[in-house]
mmCIF file of C-alpha atoms in Angstrom:
data_model
loop_
_atom_site.group_PDB
_atom_site.id
_atom_site.type_symbol
_atom_site.label_atom_id
_atom_site.label_comp_id
_atom_site.label_asym_id
_atom_site.label_seq_id
_atom_site.Cartn_x
_atom_site.Cartn_y
_atom_site.Cartn_z
ATOM 1 C CA MET A 1465 17.235 40.273 -3.589
ATOM 2 C CA SER A 1466 16.440 40.318 0.362
ATOM 3 C CA ALA A 1467 19.357 38.524 2.289
ATOM 4 C CA PHE A 1468 15.792 37.275 4.474
ATOM 5 C CA GLY A 1469 13.588 35.002 4.614
ATOM 6 C CA ASN A 1470 11.404 31.782 5.336
ATOM 7 C CA GLU A 1471 11.941 28.474 3.987
ATOM 8 C CA GLU A 1472 8.031 27.015 3.300
ATOM 9 C CA ARG A 1473 8.485 23.267 5.245
ATOM 10 C CA THR A 1474 6.105 20.563 4.846
ATOM 11 C CA SER A 1475 5.760 18.066 7.480
ATOM 12 C CA LYS A 1476 6.240 13.764 5.965
ATOM 13 C CA THR A 1477 4.754 10.295 7.464
ATOM 14 C CA TYR A 1478 6.693 7.777 6.155
ATOM 15 C CA ALA A 1479 3.979 4.620 6.574
ATOM 16 C CA SER A 1480 3.662 0.722 6.261
ATOM 17 C CA ILE A 1481 1.998 -2.166 5.853
ATOM 18 C CA ASN A 1482 1.983 -4.840 8.967
ATOM 19 C CA ALA A 1483 -0.760 -7.578 9.501
ATOM 20 C CA GLY A 1484 -3.274 -6.157 8.121
ATOM 21 C CA LYS A 1485 -2.617 -2.360 9.239
ATOM 22 C CA ILE A 1486 -1.751 1.382 8.208
ATOM 23 C CA THR A 1487 1.694 1.216 10.693
ATOM 24 C CA VAL A 1488 4.111 4.130 11.038
ATOM 25 C CA ARG A 1489 7.257 4.028 12.800
ATOM 26 C CA ALA A 1490 7.259 6.064 16.163
ATOM 27 C CA LYS A 1491 11.271 6.814 17.120
ATOM 28 C CA ASP A 1492 10.269 5.489 20.886
ATOM 29 C CA GLN A 1493 7.664 4.064 23.436
ATOM 30 C CA ASN A 1494 6.189 7.416 24.287
ATOM 31 C CA ALA A 1495 5.872 9.650 21.307
ATOM 32 C CA ILE A 1496 2.823 10.845 20.288
ATOM 33 C CA GLY A 1497 1.254 9.926 16.718
ATOM 34 C CA PRO A 1498 -1.331 11.632 14.499
ATOM 35 C CA ASN A 1499 -4.596 11.284 16.547
ATOM 36 C CA GLU A 1500 -3.114 11.071 19.742
ATOM 37 C CA ALA A 1501 -2.246 7.445 19.064
ATOM 38 C CA LYS A 1502 -0.031 5.890 21.491
ATOM 39 C CA PRO A 1503 2.528 3.345 19.696
ATOM 40 C CA LYS A 1504 2.370 0.060 20.186
ATOM 41 C CA PRO A 1505 5.773 -2.747 20.453
ATOM 42 C CA ARG A 1506 6.995 -5.168 17.903
ATOM 43 C CA GLU A 1507 9.472 -7.810 17.861
ATOM 44 C CA ILE A 1508 11.361 -8.255 14.618
ATOM 45 C CA THR A 1509 13.972 -9.720 12.819
ATOM 46 C CA ASP A 1510 16.826 -8.643 10.633
ATOM 47 C CA LYS A 1511 16.411 -11.539 7.105
ATOM 48 C CA GLN A 1512 20.505 -11.396 7.030
ATOM 49 C CA THR A 1513 21.385 -10.834 10.204
ATOM 50 C CA GLY A 1514 18.543 -12.626 12.233
ATOM 51 C CA GLU A 1515 18.780 -10.056 15.076
ATOM 52 C CA LYS A 1516 15.442 -10.305 16.891
ATOM 53 C CA ARG A 1517 14.423 -6.534 18.308
ATOM 54 C CA THR A 1518 12.081 -4.464 19.360
ATOM 55 C CA ILE A 1519 10.422 -1.039 17.566
ATOM 56 C CA HIS A 1520 7.332 0.758 18.916
ATOM 57 C CA GLU A 1521 4.204 1.934 15.581
ATOM 58 C CA PHE A 1522 1.218 3.997 15.854
ATOM 59 C CA ILE A 1523 -1.092 1.407 14.356
ATOM 60 C CA TYR A 1524 -4.392 2.382 11.516
ATOM 61 C CA ASP A 1525 -6.649 0.910 10.142
ATOM 62 C CA PHE A 1526 -6.453 2.984 6.324
ATOM 63 C CA LEU A 1527 -5.359 6.487 5.236
ATOM 64 C CA LYS A 1528 -6.237 9.080 2.730
ATOM 65 C CA GLY A 1529 -5.782 11.956 0.875
ATOM 66 C CA GLU A 1530 -4.990 13.265 -2.469
ATOM 67 C CA LEU A 1531 -3.376 10.753 -4.925
ATOM 68 C CA THR A 1532 0.004 12.764 -5.717
ATOM 69 C CA SER A 1533 3.443 10.238 -6.402
ATOM 70 C CA VAL A 1534 3.290 6.879 -7.436
ATOM 71 C CA LYS A 1535 6.825 5.023 -8.558
ATOM 72 C CA ILE A 1536 8.084 1.700 -8.040
ATOM 73 C CA VAL A 1537 12.085 1.507 -6.492
ATOM 74 C CA LYS A 1538 14.590 -1.058 -6.282
ATOM 75 C CA HIS A 1539 15.895 -1.081 -2.623
ATOM 76 C CA GLU A 1540 19.143 -2.535 -2.380
ATOM 77 C CA LYS A 1541 18.047 -4.507 1.397
ATOM 78 C CA PHE A 1542 14.239 -4.680 0.820
ATOM 79 C CA GLY A 1543 14.353 -5.592 -3.716
ATOM 80 C CA TRP A 1544 11.531 -3.862 -5.520
ATOM 81 C CA GLN A 1545 9.184 -1.767 -3.800
ATOM 82 C CA TYR A 1546 5.738 0.698 -4.374
ATOM 83 C CA ILE A 1547 6.011 4.743 -2.888
ATOM 84 C CA ILE A 1548 2.284 5.670 -3.113
ATOM 85 C CA GLU A 1549 2.465 9.544 -2.258
ATOM 86 C CA LEU A 1550 -0.955 11.291 -0.860
ATOM 87 C CA SER A 1551 -1.681 15.044 0.349
ATOM 88 C CA ASN A 1552 -4.239 15.965 3.169
ATOM 89 C CA VAL A 1553 -4.413 19.171 4.575
ATOM 90 C CA GLY A 1554 0.089 20.318 4.203
ATOM 91 C CA ASP A 1555 0.895 16.617 5.473
ATOM 92 C CA ASP A 1556 2.481 14.527 2.459
ATOM 93 C CA ILE A 1557 2.841 10.354 3.325
ATOM 94 C CA GLU A 1558 4.549 8.403 1.526
ATOM 95 C CA LEU A 1559 3.547 4.915 1.962
ATOM 96 C CA THR A 1560 5.579 1.637 1.456
ATOM 97 C CA ILE A 1561 4.221 -1.426 -0.585
ATOM 98 C CA PRO A 1562 7.105 -3.976 -1.195
ATOM 99 C CA ALA A 1563 5.782 -5.013 -4.978
ATOM 100 C CA ASP A 1564 6.717 -8.516 -4.315
ATOM 101 C CA SER A 1565 4.008 -8.831 -2.015
ATOM 102 C CA LYS A 1566 -0.427 -9.574 -1.623
ATOM 103 C CA TYR A 1567 -0.198 -6.286 -0.550
ATOM 104 C CA GLY A 1568 2.231 -5.161 -3.447
ATOM 105 C CA ASP A 1569 -0.211 -6.593 -6.100
ATOM 106 C CA SER A 1570 -3.540 -5.843 -5.351
ATOM 107 C CA PHE A 1571 -3.091 -2.104 -5.259
ATOM 108 C CA VAL A 1572 -1.484 -2.184 -8.444
ATOM 109 C CA THR A 1573 -3.414 -4.180 -10.509
ATOM 110 C CA LYS A 1574 -6.477 -1.191 -9.394
ATOM 111 C CA LEU A 1575 -3.808 2.103 -10.313
ATOM 112 C CA PRO A 1576 -5.147 1.507 -13.884
ATOM 113 C CA ASN A 1577 -8.279 3.086 -12.372
ATOM 114 C CA LEU A 1578 -7.125 5.160 -9.875
ATOM 115 C CA LYS A 1579 -5.593 9.407 -10.706
ATOM 116 C CA LEU A 1580 -4.204 11.268 -9.911
ATOM 117 C CA GLY A 1581 -4.767 14.112 -7.799
ATOM 118 C CA ALA A 1582 -7.766 12.834 -6.902
ATOM 119 C CA TYR A 1583 -8.748 11.855 -3.522
ATOM 120 C CA TYR A 1584 -8.927 8.403 -1.961
ATOM 121 C CA SER A 1585 -8.364 5.944 1.517
ATOM 122 C CA ILE A 1586 -6.081 3.398 1.591
ATOM 123 C CA LYS A 1587 -7.419 -0.053 3.926
ATOM 124 C CA PRO A 1588 -5.017 -2.542 4.113
ATOM 125 C CA TYR A 1589 -6.391 -6.439 5.006
ATOM 126 C CA ASN A 1590 -5.304 -9.710 6.023
ATOM 127 C CA PHE A 1591 -8.174 -12.055 7.504
ATOM 128 C CA GLU A 1592 -8.961 -15.979 6.395
ATOM 129 C CA ASP A 1593 -12.369 -16.465 4.618
ATOM 130 C CA LYS A 1594 -14.664 -19.095 6.219
ATOM 131 C CA GLU A 1595 -15.621 -19.468 2.383
ATOM 132 C CA LYS A 1596 -12.835 -20.865 0.972
ATOM 133 C CA ARG A 1597 -10.131 -23.225 1.762
ATOM 134 C CA ASN A 1598 -7.346 -24.657 -0.070
ATOM 135 C CA LYS A 1599 -6.020 -27.705 -1.063
ATOM 136 C CA LYS A 1600 -5.069 -28.812 2.227
ATOM 137 C CA GLY A 1601 -7.973 -27.879 3.505
ATOM 138 C CA GLU A 1602 -7.175 -24.974 5.404
ATOM 139 C CA PRO A 1603 -8.855 -21.562 5.357
ATOM 140 C CA VAL A 1604 -7.058 -19.204 2.060
ATOM 141 C CA LYS A 1605 -6.223 -16.249 3.457
ATOM 142 C CA GLN A 1606 -7.326 -12.913 1.638
ATOM 143 C CA ILE A 1607 -4.417 -10.240 1.726
ATOM 144 C CA GLY A 1608 -4.384 -7.156 -0.667
ATOM 145 C CA VAL A 1609 -5.288 -3.607 0.145
ATOM 146 C CA THR A 1610 -8.883 -1.919 -0.562
ATOM 147 C CA ILE A 1611 -9.236 1.350 -2.465
ATOM 148 C CA LEU A 1612 -11.997 3.765 -1.924
ATOM 149 C CA ILE A 1613 -13.042 6.902 -3.849
ATOM 150 C CA ASP A 1614 -13.108 9.652 -1.627
ATOM 151 C CA GLY A 1615 -13.116 7.797 1.104
ATOM 152 C CA ASP A 1616 -16.695 6.749 0.246
ATOM 153 C CA LYS A 1617 -17.377 1.808 1.050
ATOM 154 C CA ASP A 1618 -19.655 2.152 -1.474
ATOM 155 C CA LYS A 1619 -17.298 4.165 -4.467
ATOM 156 C CA LYS A 1620 -14.671 0.881 -4.658
ATOM 157 C CA VAL A 1621 -12.054 0.872 -7.310
ATOM 158 C CA GLN A 1622 -12.382 -1.577 -8.794
ATOM 159 C CA PRO A 1623 -9.221 -4.445 -10.271
ATOM 160 C CA ALA A 1624 -8.091 -3.163 -14.116
ATOM 161 C CA PHE A 1625 -7.511 -7.348 -14.287
ATOM 162 C CA THR A 1626 -9.958 -10.237 -13.693
ATOM 163 C CA LYS A 1627 -11.482 -13.623 -14.989
ATOM 164 C CA GLU A 1628 -12.752 -11.841 -17.302
ATOM 165 C CA ASN A 1629 -10.914 -9.748 -18.390
ATOM 166 C CA GLN A 1630 -7.622 -10.531 -18.269
ATOM 167 C CA GLY A 1631 -6.465 -8.295 -20.395
ATOM 168 C CA ASN A 1632 -2.526 -8.510 -22.298
ATOM 169 C CA LYS A 1633 -1.404 -9.491 -18.455
ATOM 170 C CA PRO A 1634 0.647 -12.700 -18.667
ATOM 171 C CA LEU A 1635 -0.807 -15.659 -17.611
ATOM 172 C CA PRO A 1636 0.065 -19.714 -15.982
ATOM 173 C CA THR A 1637 1.330 -21.661 -18.882
ATOM 174 C CA SER A 1638 -0.838 -24.726 -16.762
ATOM 175 C CA ASP A 1639 -3.192 -25.127 -14.470
ATOM 176 C CA ASN A 1640 -0.395 -27.722 -12.529
ATOM 177 C CA MET A 1641 2.571 -25.390 -12.145
ATOM 178 C CA ASP A 1642 5.024 -27.125 -9.696
ATOM 179 C CA GLU A 1643 6.686 -25.328 -7.399
ATOM 180 C CA ASP A 1644 10.257 -23.893 -9.761
ATOM 181 C CA ASP A 1645 7.003 -22.843 -12.576
ATOM 182 C CA TYR A 1646 5.246 -21.269 -10.262
ATOM 183 C CA LYS A 1647 8.280 -18.522 -9.516
ATOM 184 C CA ALA A 1648 9.291 -18.107 -12.995
ATOM 185 C CA TYR A 1649 5.351 -17.480 -13.829
ATOM 186 C CA MET A 1650 6.180 -15.258 -10.921
ATOM 187 C CA ILE A 1651 8.379 -13.657 -11.349
ATOM 188 C CA THR A 1652 6.910 -12.489 -15.007
ATOM 189 C CA LEU A 1653 3.646 -11.409 -13.494
ATOM 190 C CA ARG A 1654 5.018 -9.306 -10.973
ATOM 191 C CA LYS A 1655 8.141 -7.813 -13.598
ATOM 192 C CA PHE A 1656 4.216 -6.498 -15.838
ATOM 193 C CA TYR A 1657 3.193 -4.951 -12.504
ATOM 194 C CA ARG A 1658 6.176 -3.432 -12.464
ATOM 195 C CA SER A 1659 5.283 -2.030 -15.785
ATOM 196 C CA LEU A 1660 1.485 -1.016 -15.069
ATOM 197 C CA VAL A 1661 3.490 2.453 -12.298
ATOM 198 C CA ASP A 1662 5.530 3.371 -15.845
ATOM 199 C CA GLN A 1663 2.033 3.662 -17.946
ATOM 200 C CA PHE A 1664 0.340 5.192 -14.866
ATOM 201 C CA ASN A 1665 3.114 8.120 -15.390
ATOM 202 C CA ALA A 1666 2.684 8.723 -18.917
ATOM 203 C CA ALA A 1667 -0.784 8.188 -19.228
ATOM 204 C CA ASN A 1668 -1.384 11.607 -16.066
ATOM 205 C CA VAL A 1669 0.998 13.080 -17.788
ATOM 206 C CA SER A 1670 -1.058 15.780 -19.358
ATOM 207 C CA ALA A 1671 -4.068 14.437 -17.587
ATOM 208 C CA PRO A 1672 -6.468 17.550 -16.272
ATOM 209 C CA LYS A 1673 -6.113 17.265 -12.726
ATOM 210 C CA PRO A 1674 -9.547 16.324 -10.952
ATOM 211 C CA GLU A 1675 -12.071 18.750 -8.345
ATOM 212 C CA GLN A 1676 -10.348 17.649 -4.923
ATOM 213 C CA ASN A 1677 -12.257 16.635 -2.165
ATOM 214 C CA ASN A 1678 -10.347 18.512 0.954
ATOM 215 C CA THR A 1679 -12.389 16.834 3.315
ATOM 216 C CA PRO A 1680 -9.720 16.071 6.362
ATOM 217 C CA ALA A 1681 -9.524 13.082 7.512
ATOM 218 C CA SER A 1682 -10.883 13.856 11.303
ATOM 219 C CA GLY A 1683 -12.387 12.035 14.633
ATOM 220 C CA LYS A 1684 -12.686 8.425 15.223
ATOM 221 C CA GLY A 1685 -15.591 7.205 12.603
ATOM 222 C CA GLN A 1686 -16.259 3.670 12.661
ATOM 223 C CA GLU A 1687 -12.610 3.432 11.823
ATOM 224 C CA ASP A 1688 -9.703 4.895 13.344
ATOM 225 C CA ASP A 1689 -8.080 6.703 10.750
ATOM 226 C CA LEU A 1690 -4.293 9.044 10.283
ATOM 227 C CA PRO A 1691 -6.141 12.667 9.833
ATOM 228 C CA PHE A 1692 -2.949 13.906 7.484
#
């Protein structure tokens, strides 16, 4: 065996979601990100200490790539998180979504309709619905993620659970739950959602890998994207 050799190295980009956008943490305010993006400042507060500090992030409308892995992990500080890994032209992206969030709920309800090895575009959203109102008469806030097959806006991945077909999803015990009952229901519901990750991985163990579309994300189309 030779004493010399080359170790293959791959880059990994860590992304998250904030205010309906994909965000990637920048080292500092002078860093240059994918697509020659410039970082924007955001003030964050440590929930445990109350300490405020400014971070810099690259902000994108969506990211896309081949789905290579989905995991559910429990972080000591941040709780349960969905870890979605994608690959695009040699770059690996790890998108973290809090499981106890509307983004997490939206993603995981579509998970049974996803396949490892397929090419997707993930676009978060966060907006006020002008047509719908809550009990207080305020616009309903719509929060979640849209997943497109091969990045095609006409090929949306649909949720596995709908009003017409709830499957084996836990259902509310009442239409008029108080705050405590609602919290208890959400704990049960999100525990069920987390179990979907194991079911997804079990279903994909022996599944044949589909033909993949290796079209790289490039330039600026209707939206900024991550060129991974």
